[in-house]
Coordinates of C-alpha atoms in Angstrom, one line a residue:
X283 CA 50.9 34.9 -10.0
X284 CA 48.9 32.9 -7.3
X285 CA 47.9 34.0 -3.7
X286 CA 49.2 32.2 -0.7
X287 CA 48.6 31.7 3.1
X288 CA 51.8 32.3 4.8
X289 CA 52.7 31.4 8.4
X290 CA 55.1 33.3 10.6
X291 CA 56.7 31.6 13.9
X292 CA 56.4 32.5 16.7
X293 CA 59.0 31.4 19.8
X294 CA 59.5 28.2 17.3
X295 CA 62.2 30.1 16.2
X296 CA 64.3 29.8 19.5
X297 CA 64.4 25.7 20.1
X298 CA 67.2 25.3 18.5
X299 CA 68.5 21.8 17.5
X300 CA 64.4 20.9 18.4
X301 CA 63.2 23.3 15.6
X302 CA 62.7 21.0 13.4
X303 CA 60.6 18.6 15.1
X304 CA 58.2 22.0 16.4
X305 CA 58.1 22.2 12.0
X306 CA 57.3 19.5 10.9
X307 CA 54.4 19.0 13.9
X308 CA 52.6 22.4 12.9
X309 CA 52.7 21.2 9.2
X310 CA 51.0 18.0 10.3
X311 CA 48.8 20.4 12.0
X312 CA 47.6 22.3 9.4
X313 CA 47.4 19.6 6.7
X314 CA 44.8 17.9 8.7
X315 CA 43.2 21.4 9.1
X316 CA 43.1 22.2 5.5
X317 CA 42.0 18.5 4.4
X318 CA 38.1 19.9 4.1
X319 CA 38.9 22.8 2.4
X320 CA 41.1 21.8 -0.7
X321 CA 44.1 20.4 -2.1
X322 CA 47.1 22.6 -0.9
X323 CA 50.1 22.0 -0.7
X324 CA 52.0 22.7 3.2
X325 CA 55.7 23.6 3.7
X326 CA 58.0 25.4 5.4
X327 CA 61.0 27.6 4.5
X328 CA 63.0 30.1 6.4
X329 CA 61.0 29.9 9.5
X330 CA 58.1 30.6 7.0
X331 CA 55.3 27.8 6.9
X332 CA 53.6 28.0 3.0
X333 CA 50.5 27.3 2.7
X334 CA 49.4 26.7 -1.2
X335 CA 46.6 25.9 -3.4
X336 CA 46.9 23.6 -5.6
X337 CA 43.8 24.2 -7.8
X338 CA 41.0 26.7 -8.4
X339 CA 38.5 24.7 -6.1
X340 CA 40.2 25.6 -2.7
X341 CA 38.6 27.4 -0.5
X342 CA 41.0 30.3 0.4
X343 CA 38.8 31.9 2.6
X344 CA 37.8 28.9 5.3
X345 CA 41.9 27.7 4.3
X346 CA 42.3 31.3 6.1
X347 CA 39.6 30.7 8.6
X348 CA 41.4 27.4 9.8
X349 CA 45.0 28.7 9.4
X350 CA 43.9 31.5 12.4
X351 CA 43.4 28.8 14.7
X352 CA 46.5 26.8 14.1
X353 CA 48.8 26.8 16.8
X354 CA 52.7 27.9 16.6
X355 CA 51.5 30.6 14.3
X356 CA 52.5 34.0 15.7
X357 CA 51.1 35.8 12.6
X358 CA 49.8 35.0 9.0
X359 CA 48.9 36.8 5.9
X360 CA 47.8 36.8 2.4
X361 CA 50.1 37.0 0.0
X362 CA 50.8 37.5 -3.8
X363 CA 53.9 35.7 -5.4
X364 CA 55.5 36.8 -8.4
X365 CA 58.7 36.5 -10.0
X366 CA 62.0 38.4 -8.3
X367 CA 62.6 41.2 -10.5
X368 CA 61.8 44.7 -9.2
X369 CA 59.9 45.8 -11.7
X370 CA 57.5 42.7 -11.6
X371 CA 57.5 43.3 -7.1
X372 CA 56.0 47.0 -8.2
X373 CA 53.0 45.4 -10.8
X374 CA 52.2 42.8 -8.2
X375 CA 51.2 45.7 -5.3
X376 CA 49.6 47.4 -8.0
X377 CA 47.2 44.9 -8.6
X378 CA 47.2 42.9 -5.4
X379 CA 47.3 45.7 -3.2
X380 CA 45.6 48.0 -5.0
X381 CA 41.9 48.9 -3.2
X382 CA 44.5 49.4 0.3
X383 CA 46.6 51.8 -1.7
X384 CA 44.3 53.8 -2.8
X385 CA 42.1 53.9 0.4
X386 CA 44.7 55.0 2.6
X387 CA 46.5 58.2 3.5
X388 CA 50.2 57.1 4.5
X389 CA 52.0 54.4 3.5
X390 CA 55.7 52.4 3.5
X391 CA 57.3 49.6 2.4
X392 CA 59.1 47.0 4.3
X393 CA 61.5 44.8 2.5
X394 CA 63.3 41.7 3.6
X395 CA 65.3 40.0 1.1
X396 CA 66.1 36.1 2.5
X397 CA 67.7 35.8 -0.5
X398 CA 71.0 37.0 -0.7
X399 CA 72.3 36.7 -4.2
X400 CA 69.3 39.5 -5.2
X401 CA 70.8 42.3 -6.5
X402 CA 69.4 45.2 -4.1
X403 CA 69.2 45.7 -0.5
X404 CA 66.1 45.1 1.5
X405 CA 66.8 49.1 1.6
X406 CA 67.2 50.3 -1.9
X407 CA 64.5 47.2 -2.8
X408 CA 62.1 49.3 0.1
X409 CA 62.9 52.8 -1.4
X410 CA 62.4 51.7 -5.4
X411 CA 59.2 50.2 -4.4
X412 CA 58.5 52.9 -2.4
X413 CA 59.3 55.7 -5.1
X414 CA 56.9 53.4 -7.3
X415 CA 53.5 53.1 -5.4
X416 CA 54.0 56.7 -4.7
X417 CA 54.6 58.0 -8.1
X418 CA 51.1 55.2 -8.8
X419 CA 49.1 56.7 -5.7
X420 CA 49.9 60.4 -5.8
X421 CA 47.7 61.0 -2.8
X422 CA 49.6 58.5 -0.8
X423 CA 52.0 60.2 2.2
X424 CA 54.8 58.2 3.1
X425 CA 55.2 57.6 6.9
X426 CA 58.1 55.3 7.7
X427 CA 56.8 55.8 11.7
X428 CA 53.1 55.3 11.9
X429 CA 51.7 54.3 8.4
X430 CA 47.4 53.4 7.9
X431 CA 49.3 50.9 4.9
X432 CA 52.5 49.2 5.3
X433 CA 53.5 47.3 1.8
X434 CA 56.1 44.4 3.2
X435 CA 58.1 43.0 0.1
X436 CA 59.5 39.4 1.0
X437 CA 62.5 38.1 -1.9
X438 CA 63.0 34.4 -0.8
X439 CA 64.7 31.5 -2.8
X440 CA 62.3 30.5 -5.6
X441 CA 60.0 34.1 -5.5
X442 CA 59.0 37.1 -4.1
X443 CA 56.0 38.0 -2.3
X444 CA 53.8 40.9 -1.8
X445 CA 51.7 41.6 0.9
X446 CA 49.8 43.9 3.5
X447 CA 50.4 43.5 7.4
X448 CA 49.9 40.8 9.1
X449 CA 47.1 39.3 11.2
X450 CA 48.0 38.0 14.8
X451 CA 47.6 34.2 15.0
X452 CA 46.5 32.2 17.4
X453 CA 50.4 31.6 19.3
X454 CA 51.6 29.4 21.4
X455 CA 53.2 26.2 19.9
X456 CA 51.7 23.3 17.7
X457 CA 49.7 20.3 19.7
X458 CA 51.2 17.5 19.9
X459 CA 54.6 18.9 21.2
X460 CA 53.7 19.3 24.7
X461 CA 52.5 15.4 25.9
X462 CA 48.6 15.1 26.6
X463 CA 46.3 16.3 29.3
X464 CA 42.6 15.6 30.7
X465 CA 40.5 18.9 31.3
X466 CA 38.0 18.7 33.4
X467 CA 35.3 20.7 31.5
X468 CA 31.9 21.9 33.1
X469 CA 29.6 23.9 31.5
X470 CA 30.8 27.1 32.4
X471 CA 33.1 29.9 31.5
X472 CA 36.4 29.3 33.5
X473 CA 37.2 25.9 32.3
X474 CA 36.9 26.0 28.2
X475 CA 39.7 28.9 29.0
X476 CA 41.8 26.8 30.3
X477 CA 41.8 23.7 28.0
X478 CA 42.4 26.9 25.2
X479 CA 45.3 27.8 27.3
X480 CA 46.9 24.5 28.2
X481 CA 46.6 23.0 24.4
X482 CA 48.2 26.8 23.6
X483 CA 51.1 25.3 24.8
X484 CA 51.3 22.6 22.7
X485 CA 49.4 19.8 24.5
X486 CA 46.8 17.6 22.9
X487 CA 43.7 18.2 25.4
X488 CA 40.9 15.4 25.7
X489 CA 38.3 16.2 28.5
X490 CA 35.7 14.8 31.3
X491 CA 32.8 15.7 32.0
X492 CA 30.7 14.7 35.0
X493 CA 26.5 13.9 34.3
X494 CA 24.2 14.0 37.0
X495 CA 21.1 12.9 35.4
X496 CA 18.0 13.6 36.3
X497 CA 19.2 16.3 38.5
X498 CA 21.4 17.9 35.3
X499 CA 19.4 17.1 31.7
X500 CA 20.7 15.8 28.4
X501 CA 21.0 19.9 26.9
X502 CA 23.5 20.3 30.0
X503 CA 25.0 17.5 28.8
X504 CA 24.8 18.7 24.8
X505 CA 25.6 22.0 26.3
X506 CA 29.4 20.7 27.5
X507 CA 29.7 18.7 24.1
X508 CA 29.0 21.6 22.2
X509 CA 31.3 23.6 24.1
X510 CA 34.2 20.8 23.5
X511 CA 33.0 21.4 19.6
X512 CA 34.2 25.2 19.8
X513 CA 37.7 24.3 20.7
X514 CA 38.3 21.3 18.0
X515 CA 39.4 23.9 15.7
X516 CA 42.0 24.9 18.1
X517 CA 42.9 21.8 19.8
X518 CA 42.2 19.5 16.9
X519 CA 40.7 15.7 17.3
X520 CA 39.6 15.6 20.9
X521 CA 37.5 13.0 23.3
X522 CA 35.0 13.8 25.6
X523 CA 34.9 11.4 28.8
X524 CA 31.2 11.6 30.2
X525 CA 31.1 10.0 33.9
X526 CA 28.0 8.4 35.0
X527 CA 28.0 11.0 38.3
X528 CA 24.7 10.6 39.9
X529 CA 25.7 7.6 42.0
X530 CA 28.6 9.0 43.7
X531 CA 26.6 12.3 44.0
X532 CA 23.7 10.7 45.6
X533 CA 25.6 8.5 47.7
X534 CA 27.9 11.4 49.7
X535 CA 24.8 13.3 50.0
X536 CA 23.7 10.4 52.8
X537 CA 26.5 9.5 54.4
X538 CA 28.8 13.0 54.7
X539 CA 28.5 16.2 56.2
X540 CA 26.5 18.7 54.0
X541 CA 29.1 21.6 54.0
X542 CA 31.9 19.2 53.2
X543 CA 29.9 17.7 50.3
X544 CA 31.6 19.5 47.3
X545 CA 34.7 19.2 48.7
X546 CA 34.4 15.8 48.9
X547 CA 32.3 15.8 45.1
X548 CA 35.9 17.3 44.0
X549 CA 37.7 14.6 45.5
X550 CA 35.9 12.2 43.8
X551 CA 36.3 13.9 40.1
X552 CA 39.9 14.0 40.8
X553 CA 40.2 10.8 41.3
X554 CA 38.1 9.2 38.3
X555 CA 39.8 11.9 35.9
X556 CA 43.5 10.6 37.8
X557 CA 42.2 6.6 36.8
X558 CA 40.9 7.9 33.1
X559 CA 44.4 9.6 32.6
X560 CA 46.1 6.8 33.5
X561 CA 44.4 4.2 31.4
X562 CA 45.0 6.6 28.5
X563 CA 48.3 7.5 29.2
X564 CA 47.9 10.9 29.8
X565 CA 50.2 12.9 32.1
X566 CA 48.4 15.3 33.7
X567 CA 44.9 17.2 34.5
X568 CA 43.2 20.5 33.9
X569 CA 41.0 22.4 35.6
X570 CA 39.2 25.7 35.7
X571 CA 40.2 26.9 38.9
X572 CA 40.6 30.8 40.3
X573 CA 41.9 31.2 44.0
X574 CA 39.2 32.1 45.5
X575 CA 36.3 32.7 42.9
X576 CA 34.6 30.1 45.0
X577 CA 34.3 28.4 48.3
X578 CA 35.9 25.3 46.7
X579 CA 38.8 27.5 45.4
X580 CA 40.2 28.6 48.5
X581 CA 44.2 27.6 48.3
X582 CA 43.0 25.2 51.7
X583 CA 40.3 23.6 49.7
X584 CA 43.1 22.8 46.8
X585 CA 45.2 21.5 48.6
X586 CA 42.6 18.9 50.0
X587 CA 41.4 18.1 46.4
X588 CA 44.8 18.1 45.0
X589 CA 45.8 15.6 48.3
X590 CA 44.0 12.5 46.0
X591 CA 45.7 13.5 43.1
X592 CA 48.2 11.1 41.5
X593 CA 49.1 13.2 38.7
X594 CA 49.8 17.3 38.3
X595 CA 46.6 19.7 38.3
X596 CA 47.2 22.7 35.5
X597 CA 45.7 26.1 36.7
X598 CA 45.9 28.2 34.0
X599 CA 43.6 30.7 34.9
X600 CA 44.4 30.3 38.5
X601 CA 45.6 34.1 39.1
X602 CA 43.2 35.5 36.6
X603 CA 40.0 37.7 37.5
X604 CA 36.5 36.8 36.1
X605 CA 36.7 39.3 33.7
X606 CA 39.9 38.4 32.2
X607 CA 38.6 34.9 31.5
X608 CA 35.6 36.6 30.2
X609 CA 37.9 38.2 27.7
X610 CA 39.6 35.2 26.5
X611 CA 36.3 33.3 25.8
X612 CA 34.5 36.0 24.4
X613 CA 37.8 36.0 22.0
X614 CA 37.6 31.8 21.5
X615 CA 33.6 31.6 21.0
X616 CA 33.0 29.9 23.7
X617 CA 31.4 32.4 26.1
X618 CA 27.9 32.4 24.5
X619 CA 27.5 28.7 24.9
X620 CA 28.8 29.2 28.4
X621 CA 26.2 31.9 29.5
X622 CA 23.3 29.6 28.2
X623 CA 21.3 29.0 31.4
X624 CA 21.6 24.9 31.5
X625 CA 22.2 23.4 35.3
X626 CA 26.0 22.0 36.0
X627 CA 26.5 18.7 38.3
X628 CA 28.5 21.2 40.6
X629 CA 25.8 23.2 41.5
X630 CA 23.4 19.7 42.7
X631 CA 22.9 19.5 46.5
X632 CA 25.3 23.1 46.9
X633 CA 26.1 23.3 51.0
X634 CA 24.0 26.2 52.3
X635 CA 27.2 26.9 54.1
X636 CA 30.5 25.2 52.3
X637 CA 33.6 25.0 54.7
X638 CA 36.2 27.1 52.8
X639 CA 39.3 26.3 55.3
X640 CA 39.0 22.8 55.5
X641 CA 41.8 20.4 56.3
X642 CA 42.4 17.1 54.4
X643 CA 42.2 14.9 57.9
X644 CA 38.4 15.8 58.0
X645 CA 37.4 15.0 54.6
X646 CA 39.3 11.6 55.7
X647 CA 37.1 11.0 58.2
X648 CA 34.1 12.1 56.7
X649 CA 35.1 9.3 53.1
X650 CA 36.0 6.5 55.6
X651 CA 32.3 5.2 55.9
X652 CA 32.6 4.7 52.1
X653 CA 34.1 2.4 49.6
X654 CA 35.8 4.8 47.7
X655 CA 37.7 2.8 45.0
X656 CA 34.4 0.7 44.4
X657 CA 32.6 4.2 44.0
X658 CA 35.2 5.5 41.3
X659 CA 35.5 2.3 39.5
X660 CA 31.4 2.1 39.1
X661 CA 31.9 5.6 37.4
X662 CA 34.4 4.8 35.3
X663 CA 32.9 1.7 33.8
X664 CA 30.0 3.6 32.6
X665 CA 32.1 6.3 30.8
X666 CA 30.3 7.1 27.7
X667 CA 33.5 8.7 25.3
X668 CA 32.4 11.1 22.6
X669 CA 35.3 11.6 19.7
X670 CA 34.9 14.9 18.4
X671 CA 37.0 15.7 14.9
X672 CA 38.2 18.7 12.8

């Protein structure tokens, strides 16, 4: 007997004559998850991803850790294998499920039997196993509705395995399946969110950050980087664009209106992220973005940041309330780093009074003293790009 990670899909299950492809990403996935903790052996069966050790030096536990994080997994568990015979299903949780057993009150047993040519029903396979543990842990109730243990019996085609509930996973479907986007990452809450969320859906994430120094210091800058570190385990190897912003900053605080000049600051980050995608073939950006969480969030101010862009702008979090995003990063370890009290490019020279209804013919006006591409090709040249791994 040996114990296993195994990883449930999710809505993999539904593309059809696609499947495969979805399969053979998230093993890819995992593998290059899994490369630091041990030799183990990745493969999938009956929309049932294995995930094996193949000697006693693996790390199980961080194997476990990394597997949590993994994309396209709807749930995963521990599990003990053994041979398919009933008798050796009942020893197995015994010993492998033994501490659970005998700390809780109720229990049942869940049986699915993938292989057909075993000799019981999932049913009478649930109900021996069942008759079993109880006549093992007297003090157990059964509860087939609302059980504190559930004991799920899986018969597949080369063994059977034994485990306890599962643990949610992370969802979503495996990077790599989804094309490739640029987030624009400050160092706030709102926008490590919403790279989590986009790369959720299967898209391999790099970011750009925008670096105002003197007026933002290096830990603002090691601040974002560290930030972009959180979500490698979820969005794997990643790249970190860091624009050379001061310039640009410094340059529409002389010649433009004050309470147009973030407006226009957005502009400008749209279009250097737009010229960065491009050169890296990547199809579309991210941002942070709430309706109206700010004066540069009013659906009028979008639409006049959105008016430079030459590729689609992802909103995940666009409908969602502060504390909702709170939630998520609180649950993705990002909203510590977030809180710490480092200054962000957005908030140099803020308006005392920033137009929120503006119209895209004003801002015109107002960049039309300036040589724009000139400004965003100066940034992009000094990009400094940070590779951040598993």
């Amino acid at each position: 007997m040996r114990e296993i990670i195994l990883l449930k899909q999710g809505e993999m299950v539904l593309k059809g004559l696609n499947r495969r492809g979805f399969e053979d990403k998230l093993m890819g996935n995992a593998r290059r998850r899994l490369k630091k903790h041990g030799s183990f052996q990745v493969y999938t069966r009956q929309s049932t991803t294995y995930v094996e050790p193949q000697d006693e030096g693996c790390d199980l536990e961080g194997a476990w850790q990394a597997m949590g994080k993994l994309f396209g997994v709807a749930g995963l568990c521990r599990a003990q294998s053994c041979a398919k015979d009933k008798q050796a299903i009942v020893a197995c949780a015994k010993e492998y499920l033994g501490d659970q057993l005998r700390q809780a009150k109720s229990f049942k047993v869940e049986s699915k039997r993938a292989d057909k040519t075993f000799p019981m029903t999932s049913i009478q396979l649930s109900q021996y196993v069942g008759g079993a543990l109880h006549d093992a842990f007297p003090h157990l109730a059964v509860d087939v509705h609302n059980p504190q243990l559930t004991v799920h019996v899986e018969v597949r085609d080369y063994e059977a395995f034994v485990h306890a509930d599962a643990q949610a996973g992370a969802g979503g479907l495996p990077v790599g399946m989804g094309g490739r986007a640029l987030s624009l990452l400050s160092g706030g809450i709102d926008s490590p969110v919403a790279s989590w969320m986009v790369a959720k859906r299967g898209v391999i994430v790099d970011m750009i950050h925008y670096y105002s120094y003197p007026y933002t210091s290096p830990e603002a800058k090691e601040k974002v980087l560290e930030l972009a570190r959180l979500l490698v385990p979820y969005l794997g190897k990643t790249c970190v664009h860091v624009v050379p912003f001061t310039a640009v900053q410094e340059t529409l605080r002389r010649a433009c209106p004050e309470e147009l000049f973030t407006l226009l600051m957005r502009r400008f980050m749209m279009r250097i992220a737009c010229q960065v995608a491009q050169h890296n073939g990547i199809q579309a950006l991210v941002t942070g973005e709430s309706v109206g969480q700010v004066a540069s969030q009013t659906l009028e101010a979008l639409a006049c940041t959105d008016a430079v862009c030459t590729l689609p702008v992802l909103r995940p979090v666009v409908g969602m309330d502060k504390e909702e995003i709170v939630a998520v990063a609180r649950r993705i370890g990002t909203f510590e780093t977030s809180i710490l009290p480092y200054e962000d490019c957005c908030t140099v020279f803020t308006p005392r009074h920033p137009r929120t209804r503006p119209r895209v013919e004003q801002l015109e006006q107002a960049e039309a003293v300036l040589d724009v591409q000139a400004m965003v090709d100066e940034a992009v040249a000094g990009i400094q790009r940070v590779v951040l791994e598993l």
